[in-house]
mmCIF file of C-alpha atoms and ligand atoms in Angstrom:
data_model
loop_
_atom_site.group_PDB
_atom_site.id
_atom_site.type_symbol
_atom_site.label_atom_id
_atom_site.label_comp_id
_atom_site.label_asym_id
_atom_site.label_seq_id
_atom_site.Cartn_x
_atom_site.Cartn_y
_atom_site.Cartn_z
ATOM 1 C CA MET A 157 21.544 -158.186 -56.455
ATOM 2 C CA TRP A 158 19.251 -161.171 -56.036
ATOM 3 C CA THR A 159 16.070 -160.782 -53.994
ATOM 4 C CA VAL A 160 14.715 -164.277 -53.422
ATOM 5 C CA LEU A 161 11.503 -165.416 -51.736
ATOM 6 C CA GLY A 162 11.616 -168.786 -49.937
ATOM 7 C CA ILE A 163 8.493 -170.703 -48.935
ATOM 8 C CA GLU A 164 8.510 -173.594 -46.455
ATOM 9 C CA SER A 165 5.286 -175.529 -45.808
ATOM 10 C CA SER A 166 6.327 -179.185 -45.439
ATOM 11 C CA CYS A 167 4.749 -179.758 -42.036
ATOM 12 C CA ASP A 168 2.836 -177.498 -39.645
ATOM 13 C CA ASP A 169 4.717 -174.214 -40.107
ATOM 14 C CA LEU A 170 4.117 -171.933 -43.074
ATOM 15 C CA SER A 171 7.181 -169.741 -43.314
ATOM 16 C CA MET A 172 8.156 -167.183 -45.934
ATOM 17 C CA ALA A 173 11.393 -165.214 -46.083
ATOM 18 C CA LEU A 174 13.032 -162.656 -48.328
ATOM 19 C CA LEU A 175 16.781 -162.672 -48.810
ATOM 20 C CA GLU A 176 18.983 -160.188 -50.649
ATOM 21 C CA ASP A 177 22.135 -161.892 -51.921
ATOM 22 C CA GLY A 178 21.785 -164.446 -49.133
ATOM 23 C CA ARG A 179 21.194 -161.875 -46.369
ATOM 24 C CA PRO A 180 17.854 -162.280 -44.545
ATOM 25 C CA LEU A 181 15.611 -159.207 -44.936
ATOM 26 C CA ALA A 182 12.497 -160.666 -43.291
ATOM 27 C CA THR A 183 11.144 -164.037 -42.139
ATOM 28 C CA VAL A 184 7.477 -164.499 -41.264
ATOM 29 C CA THR A 185 6.254 -167.811 -39.843
ATOM 30 C CA ALA A 186 2.624 -168.704 -39.260
ATOM 31 C CA SER A 187 2.926 -171.319 -36.523
ATOM 32 C CA GLN A 188 0.160 -173.836 -35.888
ATOM 33 C CA VAL A 189 1.454 -175.181 -32.569
ATOM 34 C CA GLU A 190 -1.740 -174.161 -30.774
ATOM 35 C CA ASP A 191 -3.961 -175.788 -33.446
ATOM 36 C CA HIS A 192 -2.238 -179.167 -33.077
ATOM 37 C CA ARG A 193 -1.487 -179.099 -29.337
ATOM 38 C CA PRO A 194 -4.830 -180.669 -28.312
ATOM 39 C CA TYR A 195 -3.958 -183.713 -30.466
ATOM 40 C CA GLY A 196 -0.372 -184.089 -29.156
ATOM 41 C CA GLY A 197 1.009 -184.076 -32.710
ATOM 42 C CA VAL A 198 0.488 -182.706 -36.206
ATOM 43 C CA VAL A 199 -2.880 -183.495 -37.845
ATOM 44 C CA PRO A 200 -2.134 -183.378 -41.618
ATOM 45 C CA GLU A 201 -5.628 -182.287 -42.662
ATOM 46 C CA ILE A 202 -5.585 -179.331 -40.251
ATOM 47 C CA ALA A 203 -2.034 -178.384 -41.302
ATOM 48 C CA SER A 204 -2.826 -178.001 -45.013
ATOM 49 C CA ARG A 205 -6.099 -176.127 -44.377
ATOM 50 C CA LYS A 206 -4.377 -173.678 -42.030
ATOM 51 C CA HIS A 207 -1.560 -173.152 -44.558
ATOM 52 C CA LEU A 208 -4.168 -172.120 -47.128
ATOM 53 C CA GLU A 209 -5.682 -169.598 -44.713
ATOM 54 C CA HIS A 210 -2.250 -168.093 -43.915
ATOM 55 C CA LEU A 211 -0.799 -167.844 -47.445
ATOM 56 C CA GLU A 212 -1.672 -164.309 -48.467
ATOM 57 C CA GLY A 213 -1.219 -162.709 -45.049
ATOM 58 C CA THR A 214 2.219 -164.315 -44.616
ATOM 59 C CA LEU A 215 3.446 -163.100 -48.010
ATOM 60 C CA ASP A 216 2.071 -159.576 -47.488
ATOM 61 C CA LEU A 217 3.757 -159.288 -44.099
ATOM 62 C CA ALA A 218 7.082 -160.685 -45.346
ATOM 63 C CA LEU A 219 7.127 -158.219 -48.266
ATOM 64 C CA GLN A 220 6.132 -155.337 -46.014
ATOM 65 C CA ARG A 221 8.825 -156.125 -43.420
ATOM 66 C CA ALA A 222 11.461 -156.482 -46.148
ATOM 67 C CA GLY A 223 10.384 -153.168 -47.678
ATOM 68 C CA LYS A 224 9.793 -154.839 -51.055
ATOM 69 C CA THR A 225 6.945 -155.347 -53.503
ATOM 70 C CA ALA A 226 6.259 -158.638 -55.301
ATOM 71 C CA SER A 227 7.508 -157.162 -58.571
ATOM 72 C CA GLN A 228 10.947 -156.657 -56.975
ATOM 73 C CA LEU A 229 11.407 -160.409 -56.454
ATOM 74 C CA ASP A 230 14.089 -161.904 -58.723
ATOM 75 C CA GLY A 231 13.345 -165.558 -57.975
ATOM 76 C CA ILE A 232 11.149 -167.869 -55.908
ATOM 77 C CA ALA A 233 12.013 -171.110 -54.095
ATOM 78 C CA ALA A 234 9.747 -173.544 -52.254
ATOM 79 C CA THR A 235 10.126 -176.884 -50.488
ATOM 80 C CA PHE A 236 8.735 -179.718 -52.650
ATOM 81 C CA THR A 237 9.919 -182.792 -50.668
ATOM 82 C CA PRO A 238 9.894 -184.561 -48.175
ATOM 83 C CA GLY A 239 6.906 -183.865 -45.952
ATOM 84 C CA LEU A 240 3.137 -184.061 -45.703
ATOM 85 C CA VAL A 241 1.909 -183.975 -49.299
ATOM 86 C CA GLY A 242 -1.128 -181.784 -48.562
ATOM 87 C CA SER A 243 1.061 -179.262 -46.722
ATOM 88 C CA LEU A 244 3.794 -179.289 -49.379
ATOM 89 C CA LEU A 245 1.261 -178.764 -52.179
ATOM 90 C CA VAL A 246 -0.077 -175.549 -50.654
ATOM 91 C CA GLY A 247 3.307 -173.783 -50.476
ATOM 92 C CA LEU A 248 4.641 -175.285 -53.696
ATOM 93 C CA ASN A 249 1.627 -174.379 -55.842
ATOM 94 C CA PHE A 250 1.518 -170.880 -54.399
ATOM 95 C CA ALA A 251 5.218 -170.428 -55.248
ATOM 96 C CA LYS A 252 4.779 -171.774 -58.781
ATOM 97 C CA GLY A 253 1.725 -169.560 -59.359
ATOM 98 C CA LEU A 254 3.666 -166.520 -58.181
ATOM 99 C CA ALA A 255 6.672 -167.373 -60.365
ATOM 100 C CA TYR A 256 4.371 -167.785 -63.384
ATOM 101 C CA ALA A 257 2.445 -164.571 -62.718
ATOM 102 C CA LEU A 258 5.627 -162.526 -62.178
ATOM 103 C CA ASP A 259 7.577 -164.356 -64.888
ATOM 104 C CA ARG A 260 10.457 -165.130 -62.515
ATOM 105 C CA PRO A 261 12.650 -168.255 -62.167
ATOM 106 C CA PHE A 262 11.480 -170.955 -59.760
ATOM 107 C CA ARG A 263 13.430 -173.622 -57.865
ATOM 108 C CA GLY A 264 12.017 -176.555 -55.855
ATOM 109 C CA ILE A 265 14.043 -177.374 -52.744
ATOM 110 C CA HIS A 266 14.621 -180.567 -50.752
ATOM 111 C CA HIS A 267 13.764 -179.795 -47.123
ATOM 112 C CA ILE A 268 16.864 -181.534 -45.717
ATOM 113 C CA GLU A 269 19.083 -179.738 -48.190
ATOM 114 C CA ALA A 270 17.693 -176.448 -46.870
ATOM 115 C CA HIS A 271 18.428 -177.490 -43.262
ATOM 116 C CA LEU A 272 21.986 -178.426 -44.332
ATOM 117 C CA PHE A 273 22.564 -174.856 -45.533
ATOM 118 C CA SER A 274 20.760 -173.084 -42.672
ATOM 119 C CA PRO A 275 23.973 -172.141 -40.731
ATOM 120 C CA PHE A 276 25.141 -170.124 -43.733
ATOM 121 C CA LEU A 277 22.410 -167.566 -43.200
ATOM 122 C CA GLU A 278 24.667 -166.333 -40.391
ATOM 123 C CA HIS A 279 28.132 -167.790 -41.075
ATOM 124 C CA PRO A 280 30.435 -167.702 -44.120
ATOM 125 C CA LEU A 281 30.013 -170.730 -46.415
ATOM 126 C CA VAL A 282 32.581 -173.554 -46.112
ATOM 127 C CA PHE A 283 32.942 -176.718 -48.231
ATOM 128 C CA PRO A 284 33.346 -179.608 -47.573
ATOM 129 C CA TYR A 285 31.641 -180.124 -44.222
ATOM 130 C CA LEU A 286 29.796 -182.700 -42.141
ATOM 131 C CA GLY A 287 26.107 -181.900 -41.646
ATOM 132 C CA LEU A 288 23.989 -183.457 -38.895
ATOM 133 C CA VAL A 289 20.275 -182.816 -39.447
ATOM 134 C CA VAL A 290 18.159 -183.749 -36.438
ATOM 135 C CA SER A 291 14.465 -182.965 -36.592
ATOM 136 C CA GLY A 292 11.030 -184.516 -36.139
ATOM 137 C CA GLY A 293 11.500 -186.647 -39.254
ATOM 138 C CA HIS A 294 15.271 -186.955 -39.673
ATOM 139 C CA SER A 295 18.472 -187.906 -37.878
ATOM 140 C CA HIS A 296 20.815 -187.901 -40.846
ATOM 141 C CA LEU A 297 24.530 -187.255 -41.164
ATOM 142 C CA TYR A 298 25.906 -186.043 -44.501
ATOM 143 C CA ARG A 299 29.185 -185.100 -46.054
ATOM 144 C CA VAL A 300 28.501 -181.988 -48.125
ATOM 145 C CA GLU A 301 30.914 -181.221 -50.971
ATOM 146 C CA GLY A 302 28.996 -178.419 -52.646
ATOM 147 C CA VAL A 303 25.544 -177.324 -53.770
ATOM 148 C CA GLY A 304 23.750 -180.503 -54.893
ATOM 149 C CA LYS A 305 26.669 -182.725 -53.769
ATOM 150 C CA TYR A 306 25.649 -184.706 -50.708
ATOM 151 C CA ARG A 307 26.787 -188.097 -49.440
ATOM 152 C CA LEU A 308 24.646 -189.721 -46.775
ATOM 153 C CA LEU A 309 27.039 -191.152 -44.176
ATOM 154 C CA GLY A 310 24.560 -192.373 -41.582
ATOM 155 C CA GLN A 311 20.990 -192.146 -40.417
ATOM 156 C CA THR A 312 18.565 -193.516 -37.873
ATOM 157 C CA VAL A 313 17.181 -196.880 -38.894
ATOM 158 C CA ASP A 314 13.874 -196.229 -37.095
ATOM 159 C CA ASP A 315 12.578 -193.195 -35.148
ATOM 160 C CA ALA A 316 14.078 -189.746 -35.638
ATOM 161 C CA ALA A 317 15.511 -188.062 -32.527
ATOM 162 C CA GLY A 318 12.789 -185.379 -32.479
ATOM 163 C CA GLU A 319 10.092 -188.003 -32.955
ATOM 164 C CA ALA A 320 11.425 -189.951 -29.937
ATOM 165 C CA PHE A 321 11.411 -186.741 -27.841
ATOM 166 C CA ASP A 322 7.840 -186.017 -28.981
ATOM 167 C CA LYS A 323 6.578 -189.540 -28.213
ATOM 168 C CA LEU A 324 8.089 -189.659 -24.725
ATOM 169 C CA ALA A 325 6.771 -186.169 -23.973
ATOM 170 C CA LYS A 326 3.281 -187.178 -25.083
ATOM 171 C CA ALA A 327 3.384 -190.277 -22.839
ATOM 172 C CA MET A 328 4.503 -188.051 -19.927
ATOM 173 C CA GLY A 329 1.591 -185.700 -20.551
ATOM 174 C CA LEU A 330 3.939 -182.816 -21.491
ATOM 175 C CA SER A 331 3.019 -180.145 -23.999
ATOM 176 C CA TYR A 332 3.585 -180.448 -27.750
ATOM 177 C CA PRO A 333 6.190 -180.142 -29.291
ATOM 178 C CA GLY A 334 7.938 -182.549 -26.962
ATOM 179 C CA GLY A 335 11.628 -181.674 -27.463
ATOM 180 C CA PRO A 336 11.582 -178.283 -25.701
ATOM 181 C CA ALA A 337 9.274 -179.725 -22.996
ATOM 182 C CA ILE A 338 11.676 -182.621 -22.264
ATOM 183 C CA GLU A 339 14.660 -180.248 -22.274
ATOM 184 C CA GLY A 340 12.890 -177.943 -19.820
ATOM 185 C CA LEU A 341 11.949 -180.776 -17.462
ATOM 186 C CA ALA A 342 15.404 -182.360 -17.735
ATOM 187 C CA LYS A 343 16.950 -179.225 -16.186
ATOM 188 C CA GLU A 344 15.508 -180.359 -12.830
ATOM 189 C CA GLY A 345 16.601 -184.003 -13.231
ATOM 190 C CA ASP A 346 19.687 -186.175 -12.825
ATOM 191 C CA PRO A 347 20.835 -187.669 -16.179
ATOM 192 C CA GLN A 348 22.579 -190.577 -14.408
ATOM 193 C CA THR A 349 19.383 -191.989 -12.804
ATOM 194 C CA PHE A 350 18.290 -194.271 -15.640
ATOM 195 C CA ALA A 351 20.827 -196.040 -17.870
ATOM 196 C CA PHE A 352 20.203 -195.995 -21.626
ATOM 197 C CA ALA A 353 22.416 -198.281 -23.707
ATOM 198 C CA LEU A 354 24.087 -196.740 -26.755
ATOM 199 C CA PRO A 355 22.421 -198.011 -29.947
ATOM 200 C CA LYS A 356 24.338 -200.563 -32.036
ATOM 201 C CA VAL A 357 23.161 -200.987 -35.612
ATOM 202 C CA LYS A 358 24.528 -204.173 -37.183
ATOM 203 C CA SER A 359 24.395 -202.984 -40.806
ATOM 204 C CA SER A 360 26.744 -200.022 -40.287
ATOM 205 C CA PRO A 361 28.624 -198.280 -37.441
ATOM 206 C CA CYS A 362 27.536 -194.879 -38.762
ATOM 207 C CA HIS A 363 23.824 -195.582 -38.395
ATOM 208 C CA THR A 364 21.881 -195.045 -35.211
ATOM 209 C CA SER A 365 18.508 -195.946 -33.703
ATOM 210 C CA PHE A 366 16.147 -194.308 -31.227
ATOM 211 C CA SER A 367 13.288 -196.757 -31.050
ATOM 212 C CA GLY A 368 14.979 -199.033 -28.450
ATOM 213 C CA MET A 369 15.746 -196.017 -26.265
ATOM 214 C CA LYS A 370 12.181 -194.770 -26.603
ATOM 215 C CA THR A 371 10.726 -198.177 -25.650
ATOM 216 C CA ALA A 372 13.085 -198.403 -22.646
ATOM 217 C CA ALA A 373 11.974 -194.916 -21.556
ATOM 218 C CA LEU A 374 8.294 -195.844 -21.899
ATOM 219 C CA ASN A 375 8.925 -198.999 -19.811
ATOM 220 C CA HIS A 376 10.606 -196.931 -17.075
ATOM 221 C CA LEU A 377 7.716 -194.476 -17.245
ATOM 222 C CA ALA A 378 5.212 -197.243 -16.541
ATOM 223 C CA GLN A 379 7.099 -198.163 -13.362
ATOM 224 C CA VAL A 380 7.740 -194.789 -11.729
ATOM 225 C CA ASP A 381 5.611 -191.990 -10.303
ATOM 226 C CA GLU A 382 5.682 -188.333 -11.343
ATOM 227 C CA SER A 383 8.470 -187.481 -8.898
ATOM 228 C CA HIS A 384 10.893 -189.350 -11.211
ATOM 229 C CA PHE A 385 9.785 -187.718 -14.482
ATOM 230 C CA ALA A 386 12.525 -185.069 -14.424
ATOM 231 C CA ASP A 387 15.214 -187.742 -13.874
ATOM 232 C CA LEU A 388 13.756 -189.793 -16.708
ATOM 233 C CA ALA A 389 13.657 -186.774 -19.055
ATOM 234 C CA ALA A 390 17.289 -185.924 -18.190
ATOM 235 C CA SER A 391 18.484 -189.526 -18.602
ATOM 236 C CA PHE A 392 16.654 -189.969 -21.917
ATOM 237 C CA GLN A 393 17.961 -186.671 -23.291
ATOM 238 C CA ASN A 394 21.456 -187.715 -22.245
ATOM 239 C CA GLY A 395 21.004 -191.033 -24.105
ATOM 240 C CA VAL A 396 19.907 -189.255 -27.314
ATOM 241 C CA VAL A 397 22.822 -186.824 -27.098
ATOM 242 C CA ARG A 398 25.320 -189.664 -26.588
ATOM 243 C CA ALA A 399 23.886 -191.594 -29.554
ATOM 244 C CA LEU A 400 24.216 -188.545 -31.843
ATOM 245 C CA CYS A 401 27.761 -187.882 -30.580
ATOM 246 C CA GLN A 402 28.647 -191.510 -31.338
ATOM 247 C CA MET A 403 27.602 -190.958 -34.983
ATOM 248 C CA VAL A 404 29.619 -187.763 -35.281
ATOM 249 C CA ARG A 405 32.683 -189.326 -33.620
ATOM 250 C CA TRP A 406 32.567 -192.115 -36.200
ATOM 251 C CA ALA A 407 32.387 -189.521 -38.986
ATOM 252 C CA PHE A 408 35.384 -187.578 -37.652
ATOM 253 C CA GLU A 409 37.387 -190.819 -37.462
ATOM 254 C CA GLU A 410 36.334 -191.798 -40.977
ATOM 255 C CA GLN A 411 36.232 -188.452 -42.801
ATOM 256 C CA GLY A 412 38.743 -186.344 -40.864
ATOM 257 C CA ASN A 413 38.159 -183.184 -38.883
ATOM 258 C CA LEU A 414 35.884 -181.333 -41.307
ATOM 259 C CA PRO A 415 33.750 -178.477 -39.960
ATOM 260 C CA LEU A 416 30.508 -179.809 -38.453
ATOM 261 C CA ILE A 417 27.163 -178.129 -38.909
ATOM 262 C CA LEU A 418 24.176 -178.992 -36.732
ATOM 263 C CA ALA A 419 20.683 -178.223 -38.036
ATOM 264 C CA GLY A 420 16.984 -179.079 -37.624
ATOM 265 C CA GLY A 421 14.631 -178.500 -34.696
ATOM 266 C CA VAL A 422 16.585 -180.727 -32.267
ATOM 267 C CA ALA A 423 19.622 -178.489 -32.874
ATOM 268 C CA CYS A 424 17.906 -176.060 -30.448
ATOM 269 C CA ASN A 425 18.713 -178.534 -27.663
ATOM 270 C CA GLY A 426 21.275 -177.013 -25.257
ATOM 271 C CA PRO A 427 22.918 -180.228 -23.991
ATOM 272 C CA LEU A 428 23.297 -181.479 -27.597
ATOM 273 C CA ARG A 429 25.001 -178.243 -28.625
ATOM 274 C CA THR A 430 27.336 -178.412 -25.608
ATOM 275 C CA ALA A 431 28.242 -182.075 -26.181
ATOM 276 C CA LEU A 432 29.004 -181.495 -29.866
ATOM 277 C CA GLN A 433 30.999 -178.389 -29.012
ATOM 278 C CA ASN A 434 33.162 -180.547 -26.704
ATOM 279 C CA LEU A 435 33.488 -183.212 -29.384
ATOM 280 C CA VAL A 436 34.633 -180.788 -32.100
ATOM 281 C CA GLN A 437 37.239 -179.419 -29.708
ATOM 282 C CA GLU A 438 38.546 -182.933 -29.172
ATOM 283 C CA TYR A 439 38.985 -183.287 -32.954
ATOM 284 C CA ALA A 440 40.255 -179.706 -33.440
ATOM 285 C CA SER A 441 37.282 -179.040 -35.670
ATOM 286 C CA GLN A 442 34.638 -176.315 -35.752
ATOM 287 C CA LEU A 443 30.894 -176.381 -34.975
ATOM 288 C CA LEU A 444 28.442 -174.129 -36.834
ATOM 289 C CA VAL A 445 24.893 -174.004 -35.464
ATOM 290 C CA PRO A 446 22.153 -171.629 -36.621
ATOM 291 C CA SER A 447 20.235 -169.419 -34.206
ATOM 292 C CA PRO A 448 17.155 -171.280 -32.874
ATOM 293 C CA ARG A 449 14.819 -169.474 -35.337
ATOM 294 C CA TYR A 450 16.795 -170.945 -38.244
ATOM 295 C CA CYS A 451 17.041 -174.426 -36.620
ATOM 296 C CA THR A 452 13.303 -175.090 -36.746
ATOM 297 C CA ASP A 453 11.535 -175.021 -40.104
ATOM 298 C CA ASN A 454 11.848 -171.609 -41.767
ATOM 299 C CA GLY A 455 11.546 -169.960 -45.170
ATOM 300 C CA ALA A 456 14.991 -168.316 -44.940
ATOM 301 C CA MET A 457 16.904 -171.593 -45.362
ATOM 302 C CA VAL A 458 14.729 -172.402 -48.402
ATOM 303 C CA ALA A 459 15.380 -168.959 -49.909
ATOM 304 C CA TRP A 460 19.144 -169.312 -49.269
ATOM 305 C CA THR A 461 19.282 -172.717 -50.992
ATOM 306 C CA GLY A 462 17.116 -171.425 -53.841
ATOM 307 C CA TRP A 463 19.462 -168.449 -54.264
ATOM 308 C CA GLN A 464 22.425 -170.843 -54.679
ATOM 309 C CA TYR A 465 20.620 -172.763 -57.437
ATOM 310 C CA LEU A 466 19.446 -169.579 -59.137
ATOM 311 C CA LEU A 467 23.057 -168.336 -59.211
ATOM 312 C CA LEU A 468 23.953 -171.606 -60.945
ATOM 313 C CA GLU A 469 20.977 -171.080 -63.310
ATOM 314 C CA GLN A 470 19.553 -174.421 -62.198
ATOM 315 C CA THR A 471 15.818 -173.788 -62.105
ATOM 316 C CA SER A 472 12.908 -176.251 -61.766
ATOM 317 C CA PRO A 473 10.027 -176.655 -64.232
ATOM 318 C CA LEU A 474 6.599 -175.413 -63.136
ATOM 319 C CA SER A 475 5.410 -179.022 -63.571
ATOM 320 C CA LEU A 476 7.397 -180.008 -60.436
ATOM 321 C CA ASN A 477 5.117 -181.936 -58.083
ATOM 322 C CA ALA A 478 5.193 -182.448 -54.318
ATOM 323 C CA GLN A 479 6.624 -185.762 -53.064
ATOM 324 C CA ALA A 480 6.162 -187.250 -49.612
ATOM 325 C CA ARG A 481 9.590 -188.896 -49.680
ATOM 326 C CA MET A 482 12.778 -188.524 -51.654
ATOM 327 C CA PRO A 483 16.298 -189.499 -50.545
ATOM 328 C CA LEU A 484 18.947 -186.786 -50.669
ATOM 329 C CA GLY A 485 22.349 -187.602 -52.126
ATOM 330 C CA ILE A 486 24.254 -190.819 -52.574
ATOM 331 C CA SER A 487 24.464 -193.235 -49.645
ATOM 332 C CA TYR A 488 27.812 -194.059 -48.066
ATOM 333 C CA GLY A 489 29.100 -197.297 -49.594
ATOM 334 C CA GLU A 490 27.357 -196.748 -52.954
ATOM 335 C CA ILE A 491 30.410 -195.019 -54.432
HETATM 336 O O1 LIG B 290 13.069 -179.104 -38.029
HETATM 337 P P1 LIG B 290 11.762 -179.081 -37.309
HETATM 338 O O2 LIG B 290 11.204 -177.751 -36.904
HETATM 339 O O3 LIG B 290 10.664 -179.806 -38.133
HETATM 340 C C1 LIG B 290 10.898 -180.980 -38.840
HETATM 341 O O4 LIG B 290 11.420 -180.891 -39.981
HETATM 342 O O5 LIG B 290 10.632 -182.044 -38.252
HETATM 343 O O6 LIG B 290 11.955 -180.028 -35.999
HETATM 344 C C2 LIG B 290 10.920 -180.257 -35.092
HETATM 345 C C3 LIG B 290 11.425 -181.223 -34.035
HETATM 346 C C4 LIG B 290 10.329 -181.693 -33.074
HETATM 347 O O7 LIG B 290 10.403 -183.100 -32.937
HETATM 348 C C5 LIG B 290 10.697 -181.002 -31.760
HETATM 349 O O8 LIG B 290 10.288 -181.719 -30.613
HETATM 350 C C6 LIG B 290 12.202 -180.940 -31.871
HETATM 351 O O9 LIG B 290 12.437 -180.604 -33.230
HETATM 352 N N1 LIG B 290 12.786 -179.911 -31.000
HETATM 353 C C7 LIG B 290 13.614 -180.187 -29.970
HETATM 354 C C8 LIG B 290 13.897 -178.953 -29.332
HETATM 355 N N2 LIG B 290 13.244 -177.951 -30.021
HETATM 356 C C9 LIG B 290 12.576 -178.571 -31.045
HETATM 357 N N3 LIG B 290 14.122 -181.353 -29.532
HETATM 358 C C10 LIG B 290 14.920 -181.315 -28.448
HETATM 359 N N4 LIG B 290 15.215 -180.169 -27.766
HETATM 360 C C11 LIG B 290 14.731 -178.975 -28.177
HETATM 361 N N5 LIG B 290 15.031 -177.849 -27.516
HETATM 362 ZN ZN1 LIG B 291 12.667 -179.530 -40.762
#
């Protein structure tokens, strides 16, 4: 039996989870949404300070809910890249200190790698698969062969999908985070009102782009009154969904009908889930999406990924440092 603690602190959520042989026992997340809402986005300085304040309480509660003591932990995993360095350092150093004090193995985890495995907290593991990670910082499509074996097939060349949602929402005066706010407003709108062209990226058909769509939406916004906001939200959301489907369609054509997993905060989006569900049916494939609590940043996906590496006896040194950026896997075309 492996009891693993996972710590996620790359942005504004501090989340800790305990897993027993991959099965979630408890996940505790200290959200900072209310702290950042007045600024319409994450303020890095506030995020790392709040993480520090929440560290001990979050661990105590996670242990208590799991019915475990710290000495019963068999291994510890924490996100070390990519993200806000100040935020990453808080969770990472806490995890390393704990591993040292308890004399337990430690593994540093790539945040996107953890998202790519998040569906397997609730579904049996399958390899190989296509993994679409759509969040505030990423819109990346991978082919996953195994633990540590990732090939980047395509990505946004500018804004991430979640970032585009957040920026439009901010300009519309909607609450932060913007994705759920746009989705909520879009329910009252007509997605056919405003036309958004599908992105075309010259360098590769598997890449996408959201900055043109965001600029077009901001231009429409400047020309309409509030009565058209719901139509604009619905049309924009529809454009983002179509762009992501275009990427996945390309991957099915190129890679065959592998199972598709959808992960990251934007994976909570209902119309995106429905559109991808329709697409996988067209290709006789299968869609695996985590529950919303495992789509957004969470410690459970970090613990799960850490557990896989600990099983393989692939640990990280306690000298591992936080890094703001680090690519994951080999890019399509490089091999
Ligand atoms: O994965 P995540 O929690 O953090 C990052 O790693 O970025 O993703 C957060 C992003 C935000 O941009 C948020 O607006 C977006 O996910 N998001 C959504 C929805 N829920 C969260 N976007 C569209 N529709 C949603 N329902
Ligand atoms: Zn994330």
